[in-house]
Amino acid sequence: MKTLRNLLLGFSLAIAAISNAQMPEPSAEVKALDWLVGEWTATVKWTAMGANTDAVTTWNVERNGLFLKNSISTEMMGMKMLDTVYTGWDSKKKKYFAHTFTNYVSVPRIEWGDLKNDTLTMVSDPWPASPASDIVGRHTFTKKGEDIYYLLEFKNADKWDKAAEGLFKKKK
């Protein structure tokens, strides 16, 4: 009887410890990106690599533990591109990072960036998105009132060429 009582007491203490344990909070830097959280939609104008077309993009951003999770669906020229992005803060490098997994390239895209005022700018490591050569991209997100202006540029020698831009509106 004493053994059963001690076992139940130990079990109760373990349950209490687990229920009082809290998940770690995202860093202040990740919380500073809360203006991105929500469901968004845009018609994004693409002008990259010979394309001159519009893409319908839906973008869902939510908190996921220590990260922001971005789920992106883009329909363009008969293709549907799906991206899942985890964005966080690297306290050693003092930089934001994003790891993007997509249905059209077998390796993730890694990006590093900074937040200045209401603009988040992320620059990718070289990424094999093109059969001809690796691509370096720069994504810029700027808060414009209740909307988000989006700009994608690709590195071309010593300059950046505009590839796509659009204005994301929050779904109500």
PDB file of C-alpha atoms in Angstrom:
ATOM      1  CA  MET A   1       0.000   0.000   0.000  1.00  0.00           C
ATOM      2  CA  LYS A   2       2.833   2.376   0.885  1.00  0.00           C
ATOM      3  CA  THR A   3       4.547   1.608  -2.440  1.00  0.00           C
ATOM      4  CA  LEU A   4       1.355   2.342  -4.382  1.00  0.00           C
ATOM      5  CA  ARG A   5       0.900   5.618  -2.497  1.00  0.00           C
ATOM      6  CA  ASN A   6       4.517   6.652  -3.234  1.00  0.00           C
ATOM      7  CA  LEU A   7       4.089   5.693  -6.889  1.00  0.00           C
ATOM      8  CA  LEU A   8       0.893   7.773  -7.162  1.00  0.00           C
ATOM      9  CA  LEU A   9       2.553  10.694  -5.374  1.00  0.00           C
ATOM     10  CA  GLY A  10       5.547  10.528  -7.738  1.00  0.00           C
ATOM     11  CA  PHE A  11       3.224  10.348 -10.745  1.00  0.00           C
ATOM     12  CA  SER A  12       1.236  13.354  -9.471  1.00  0.00           C
ATOM     13  CA  LEU A  13       4.423  15.374  -8.970  1.00  0.00           C
ATOM     14  CA  ALA A  14       5.614  14.495 -12.488  1.00  0.00           C
ATOM     15  CA  ILE A  15       2.276  15.597 -13.993  1.00  0.00           C
ATOM     16  CA  ALA A  16       2.412  18.862 -12.019  1.00  0.00           C
ATOM     17  CA  ALA A  17       5.971  19.538 -13.216  1.00  0.00           C
ATOM     18  CA  ILE A  18       5.037  18.880 -16.845  1.00  0.00           C
ATOM     19  CA  SER A  19       1.905  21.047 -16.669  1.00  0.00           C
ATOM     20  CA  ASN A  20       3.876  23.941 -15.149  1.00  0.00           C
ATOM     21  CA  ALA A  21       6.632  23.691 -17.749  1.00  0.00           C
ATOM     22  CA  GLN A  22       6.240  26.315 -20.459  1.00  0.00           C
ATOM     23  CA  MET A  23       7.385  26.328 -24.024  1.00  0.00           C
ATOM     24  CA  PRO A  24      10.150  28.839 -24.607  1.00  0.00           C
ATOM     25  CA  GLU A  25       8.973  32.190 -25.902  1.00  0.00           C
ATOM     26  CA  PRO A  26      10.131  33.513 -29.268  1.00  0.00           C
ATOM     27  CA  SER A  27      12.842  36.140 -29.071  1.00  0.00           C
ATOM     28  CA  ALA A  28      11.959  39.830 -29.057  1.00  0.00           C
ATOM     29  CA  GLU A  29      13.340  39.952 -32.605  1.00  0.00           C
ATOM     30  CA  VAL A  30      10.876  37.305 -33.816  1.00  0.00           C
ATOM     31  CA  LYS A  31       8.038  39.052 -31.964  1.00  0.00           C
ATOM     32  CA  ALA A  32       9.033  42.235 -33.826  1.00  0.00           C
ATOM     33  CA  LEU A  33       7.831  40.473 -37.008  1.00  0.00           C
ATOM     34  CA  ASP A  34       4.285  39.998 -35.699  1.00  0.00           C
ATOM     35  CA  TRP A  35       3.050  42.494 -38.312  1.00  0.00           C
ATOM     36  CA  LEU A  36       3.596  39.669 -40.833  1.00  0.00           C
ATOM     37  CA  VAL A  37       1.231  37.285 -39.023  1.00  0.00           C
ATOM     38  CA  GLY A  38      -2.022  36.654 -40.867  1.00  0.00           C
ATOM     39  CA  GLU A  39      -3.486  35.452 -44.134  1.00  0.00           C
ATOM     40  CA  TRP A  40      -2.456  37.540 -47.126  1.00  0.00           C
ATOM     41  CA  THR A  41      -3.145  37.609 -50.842  1.00  0.00           C
ATOM     42  CA  ALA A  42      -1.588  39.445 -53.776  1.00  0.00           C
ATOM     43  CA  THR A  43      -1.261  39.504 -57.509  1.00  0.00           C
ATOM     44  CA  VAL A  44       2.497  39.585 -57.935  1.00  0.00           C
ATOM     45  CA  LYS A  45       3.942  40.953 -61.190  1.00  0.00           C
ATOM     46  CA  TRP A  46       6.864  38.771 -62.383  1.00  0.00           C
ATOM     47  CA  THR A  47       9.441  40.139 -64.823  1.00  0.00           C
ATOM     48  CA  ALA A  48      12.300  37.671 -64.183  1.00  0.00           C
ATOM     49  CA  MET A  49      14.055  35.388 -66.640  1.00  0.00           C
ATOM     50  CA  GLY A  50      11.975  36.405 -69.631  1.00  0.00           C
ATOM     51  CA  ALA A  51       8.654  36.103 -67.811  1.00  0.00           C
ATOM     52  CA  ASN A  52       6.210  38.952 -67.962  1.00  0.00           C
ATOM     53  CA  THR A  53       3.233  37.603 -66.096  1.00  0.00           C
ATOM     54  CA  ASP A  54       1.076  37.905 -63.023  1.00  0.00           C
ATOM     55  CA  ALA A  55       1.078  35.321 -60.243  1.00  0.00           C
ATOM     56  CA  VAL A  56      -1.723  34.858 -57.741  1.00  0.00           C
ATOM     57  CA  THR A  57      -0.104  34.330 -54.352  1.00  0.00           C
ATOM     58  CA  THR A  58      -1.614  33.431 -51.009  1.00  0.00           C
ATOM     59  CA  TRP A  59       0.562  33.695 -47.942  1.00  0.00           C
ATOM     60  CA  ASN A  60      -0.234  32.476 -44.441  1.00  0.00           C
ATOM     61  CA  VAL A  61       2.101  33.514 -41.607  1.00  0.00           C
ATOM     62  CA  GLU A  62       1.684  32.121 -38.115  1.00  0.00           C
ATOM     63  CA  ARG A  63       3.704  31.778 -34.947  1.00  0.00           C
ATOM     64  CA  ASN A  64       5.134  28.276 -34.622  1.00  0.00           C
ATOM     65  CA  GLY A  65       7.041  27.975 -31.339  1.00  0.00           C
ATOM     66  CA  LEU A  66      10.226  30.030 -31.628  1.00  0.00           C
ATOM     67  CA  PHE A  67       9.675  30.703 -35.337  1.00  0.00           C
ATOM     68  CA  LEU A  68       7.303  32.238 -37.820  1.00  0.00           C
ATOM     69  CA  LYS A  69       5.969  29.639 -40.240  1.00  0.00           C
ATOM     70  CA  ASN A  70       5.096  30.933 -43.706  1.00  0.00           C
ATOM     71  CA  SER A  71       2.971  28.807 -46.046  1.00  0.00           C
ATOM     72  CA  ILE A  72       2.964  30.234 -49.560  1.00  0.00           C
ATOM     73  CA  SER A  73       1.056  29.123 -52.649  1.00  0.00           C
ATOM     74  CA  THR A  74       1.795  30.775 -55.999  1.00  0.00           C
ATOM     75  CA  GLU A  75       0.014  30.023 -59.269  1.00  0.00           C
ATOM     76  CA  MET A  76       1.761  31.276 -62.389  1.00  0.00           C
ATOM     77  CA  MET A  77       1.816  30.178 -66.036  1.00  0.00           C
ATOM     78  CA  GLY A  78       0.055  26.891 -65.296  1.00  0.00           C
ATOM     79  CA  MET A  79       2.367  26.006 -62.404  1.00  0.00           C
ATOM     80  CA  LYS A  80       1.611  25.844 -58.706  1.00  0.00           C
ATOM     81  CA  MET A  81       4.599  26.579 -56.481  1.00  0.00           C
ATOM     82  CA  LEU A  82       4.355  25.714 -52.789  1.00  0.00           C
ATOM     83  CA  ASP A  83       6.777  27.051 -50.197  1.00  0.00           C
ATOM     84  CA  THR A  84       7.082  26.477 -46.459  1.00  0.00           C
ATOM     85  CA  VAL A  85       9.384  28.955 -44.720  1.00  0.00           C
ATOM     86  CA  TYR A  86      10.610  28.975 -41.135  1.00  0.00           C
ATOM     87  CA  THR A  87      11.900  32.375 -40.027  1.00  0.00           C
ATOM     88  CA  GLY A  88      13.804  32.927 -36.796  1.00  0.00           C
ATOM     89  CA  TRP A  89      16.573  34.885 -35.091  1.00  0.00           C
ATOM     90  CA  ASP A  90      20.238  33.842 -34.819  1.00  0.00           C
ATOM     91  CA  SER A  91      21.435  35.556 -31.636  1.00  0.00           C
ATOM     92  CA  LYS A  92      25.121  34.841 -32.376  1.00  0.00           C
ATOM     93  CA  LYS A  93      25.029  36.376 -35.862  1.00  0.00           C
ATOM     94  CA  LYS A  94      22.490  39.066 -34.860  1.00  0.00           C
ATOM     95  CA  LYS A  95      20.577  38.242 -38.054  1.00  0.00           C
ATOM     96  CA  TYR A  96      17.220  36.896 -39.069  1.00  0.00           C
ATOM     97  CA  PHE A  97      17.315  33.613 -40.962  1.00  0.00           C
ATOM     98  CA  ALA A  98      14.801  31.851 -43.164  1.00  0.00           C
ATOM     99  CA  HIS A  99      14.857  28.262 -44.369  1.00  0.00           C
ATOM    100  CA  THR A 100      12.558  27.756 -47.355  1.00  0.00           C
ATOM    101  CA  PHE A 101      11.393  24.345 -48.540  1.00  0.00           C
ATOM    102  CA  THR A 102       9.692  24.296 -51.924  1.00  0.00           C
ATOM    103  CA  ASN A 103       8.158  21.828 -54.368  1.00  0.00           C
ATOM    104  CA  TYR A 104      10.374  22.886 -57.284  1.00  0.00           C
ATOM    105  CA  VAL A 105      13.932  22.596 -55.913  1.00  0.00           C
ATOM    106  CA  SER A 106      15.206  19.681 -53.813  1.00  0.00           C
ATOM    107  CA  VAL A 107      17.369  21.715 -51.402  1.00  0.00           C
ATOM    108  CA  PRO A 108      16.189  24.447 -49.027  1.00  0.00           C
ATOM    109  CA  ARG A 109      16.949  28.098 -49.668  1.00  0.00           C
ATOM    110  CA  ILE A 110      18.792  29.764 -46.770  1.00  0.00           C
ATOM    111  CA  GLU A 111      18.415  33.516 -46.254  1.00  0.00           C
ATOM    112  CA  TRP A 112      19.849  36.044 -43.820  1.00  0.00           C
ATOM    113  CA  GLY A 113      18.483  39.469 -43.082  1.00  0.00           C
ATOM    114  CA  ASP A 114      17.762  42.551 -41.042  1.00  0.00           C
ATOM    115  CA  LEU A 115      14.732  44.513 -39.889  1.00  0.00           C
ATOM    116  CA  LYS A 116      14.988  48.293 -40.174  1.00  0.00           C
ATOM    117  CA  ASN A 117      11.930  50.322 -39.227  1.00  0.00           C
ATOM    118  CA  ASP A 118       9.081  48.597 -41.091  1.00  0.00           C
ATOM    119  CA  THR A 119      11.234  46.781 -43.675  1.00  0.00           C
ATOM    120  CA  LEU A 120      12.515  43.212 -43.481  1.00  0.00           C
ATOM    121  CA  THR A 121      15.221  42.451 -46.053  1.00  0.00           C
ATOM    122  CA  MET A 122      16.434  38.876 -46.561  1.00  0.00           C
ATOM    123  CA  VAL A 123      19.301  37.855 -48.888  1.00  0.00           C
ATOM    124  CA  SER A 124      19.769  34.233 -49.888  1.00  0.00           C
ATOM    125  CA  ASP A 125      22.873  32.141 -50.034  1.00  0.00           C
ATOM    126  CA  PRO A 126      23.488  30.917 -53.626  1.00  0.00           C
ATOM    127  CA  TRP A 127      20.662  28.513 -54.438  1.00  0.00           C
ATOM    128  CA  PRO A 128      20.233  26.056 -57.365  1.00  0.00           C
ATOM    129  CA  ALA A 129      16.838  27.368 -58.553  1.00  0.00           C
ATOM    130  CA  SER A 130      18.057  27.716 -62.140  1.00  0.00           C
ATOM    131  CA  PRO A 131      19.572  24.942 -64.273  1.00  0.00           C
ATOM    132  CA  ALA A 132      22.079  27.454 -65.669  1.00  0.00           C
ATOM    133  CA  SER A 133      23.587  28.679 -62.392  1.00  0.00           C
ATOM    134  CA  ASP A 134      22.887  29.280 -58.729  1.00  0.00           C
ATOM    135  CA  ILE A 135      20.725  32.292 -57.911  1.00  0.00           C
ATOM    136  CA  VAL A 136      21.126  34.835 -55.132  1.00  0.00           C
ATOM    137  CA  GLY A 137      17.848  36.514 -54.294  1.00  0.00           C
ATOM    138  CA  ARG A 138      16.816  39.423 -52.119  1.00  0.00           C
ATOM    139  CA  HIS A 139      13.307  39.500 -50.623  1.00  0.00           C
ATOM    140  CA  THR A 140      12.093  42.803 -49.190  1.00  0.00           C
ATOM    141  CA  PHE A 141       8.898  43.116 -47.152  1.00  0.00           C
ATOM    142  CA  THR A 142       7.776  46.635 -46.224  1.00  0.00           C
ATOM    143  CA  LYS A 143       4.800  47.427 -44.030  1.00  0.00           C
ATOM    144  CA  LYS A 144       2.576  49.956 -45.827  1.00  0.00           C
ATOM    145  CA  GLY A 145      -0.295  50.780 -43.492  1.00  0.00           C
ATOM    146  CA  GLU A 146      -2.266  47.537 -43.253  1.00  0.00           C
ATOM    147  CA  ASP A 147      -0.639  46.105 -46.403  1.00  0.00           C
ATOM    148  CA  ILE A 148       2.775  44.640 -47.148  1.00  0.00           C
ATOM    149  CA  TYR A 149       4.765  45.669 -50.209  1.00  0.00           C
ATOM    150  CA  TYR A 150       6.845  42.772 -51.533  1.00  0.00           C
ATOM    151  CA  LEU A 151       9.889  43.008 -53.796  1.00  0.00           C
ATOM    152  CA  LEU A 152      12.028  40.130 -55.109  1.00  0.00           C
ATOM    153  CA  GLU A 153      15.335  40.871 -56.812  1.00  0.00           C
ATOM    154  CA  PHE A 154      18.019  38.612 -58.264  1.00  0.00           C
ATOM    155  CA  LYS A 155      21.730  39.361 -58.094  1.00  0.00           C
ATOM    156  CA  ASN A 156      23.216  40.115 -61.512  1.00  0.00           C
ATOM    157  CA  ALA A 157      26.965  40.769 -61.258  1.00  0.00           C
ATOM    158  CA  ASP A 158      27.202  43.874 -59.033  1.00  0.00           C
ATOM    159  CA  LYS A 159      23.550  44.950 -59.251  1.00  0.00           C
ATOM    160  CA  TRP A 160      20.091  43.722 -58.308  1.00  0.00           C
ATOM    161  CA  ASP A 161      17.470  43.130 -61.020  1.00  0.00           C
ATOM    162  CA  LYS A 162      13.795  43.341 -60.101  1.00  0.00           C
ATOM    163  CA  ALA A 163      12.150  39.939 -60.531  1.00  0.00           C
ATOM    164  CA  ALA A 164       8.743  40.374 -58.908  1.00  0.00           C
ATOM    165  CA  GLU A 165       6.707  42.831 -56.876  1.00  0.00           C
ATOM    166  CA  GLY A 166       3.249  43.105 -55.403  1.00  0.00           C
ATOM    167  CA  LEU A 167       1.115  44.463 -52.601  1.00  0.00           C
ATOM    168  CA  PHE A 168      -0.189  41.885 -50.127  1.00  0.00           C
ATOM    169  CA  LYS A 169      -3.543  42.608 -48.559  1.00  0.00           C
ATOM    170  CA  LYS A 170      -4.694  40.911 -45.390  1.00  0.00           C
ATOM    171  CA  LYS A 171      -7.710  38.648 -45.761  1.00  0.00           C
ATOM    172  CA  LYS A 172     -10.518  39.741 -43.475  1.00  0.00           C
TER     173      LYS A 172
END
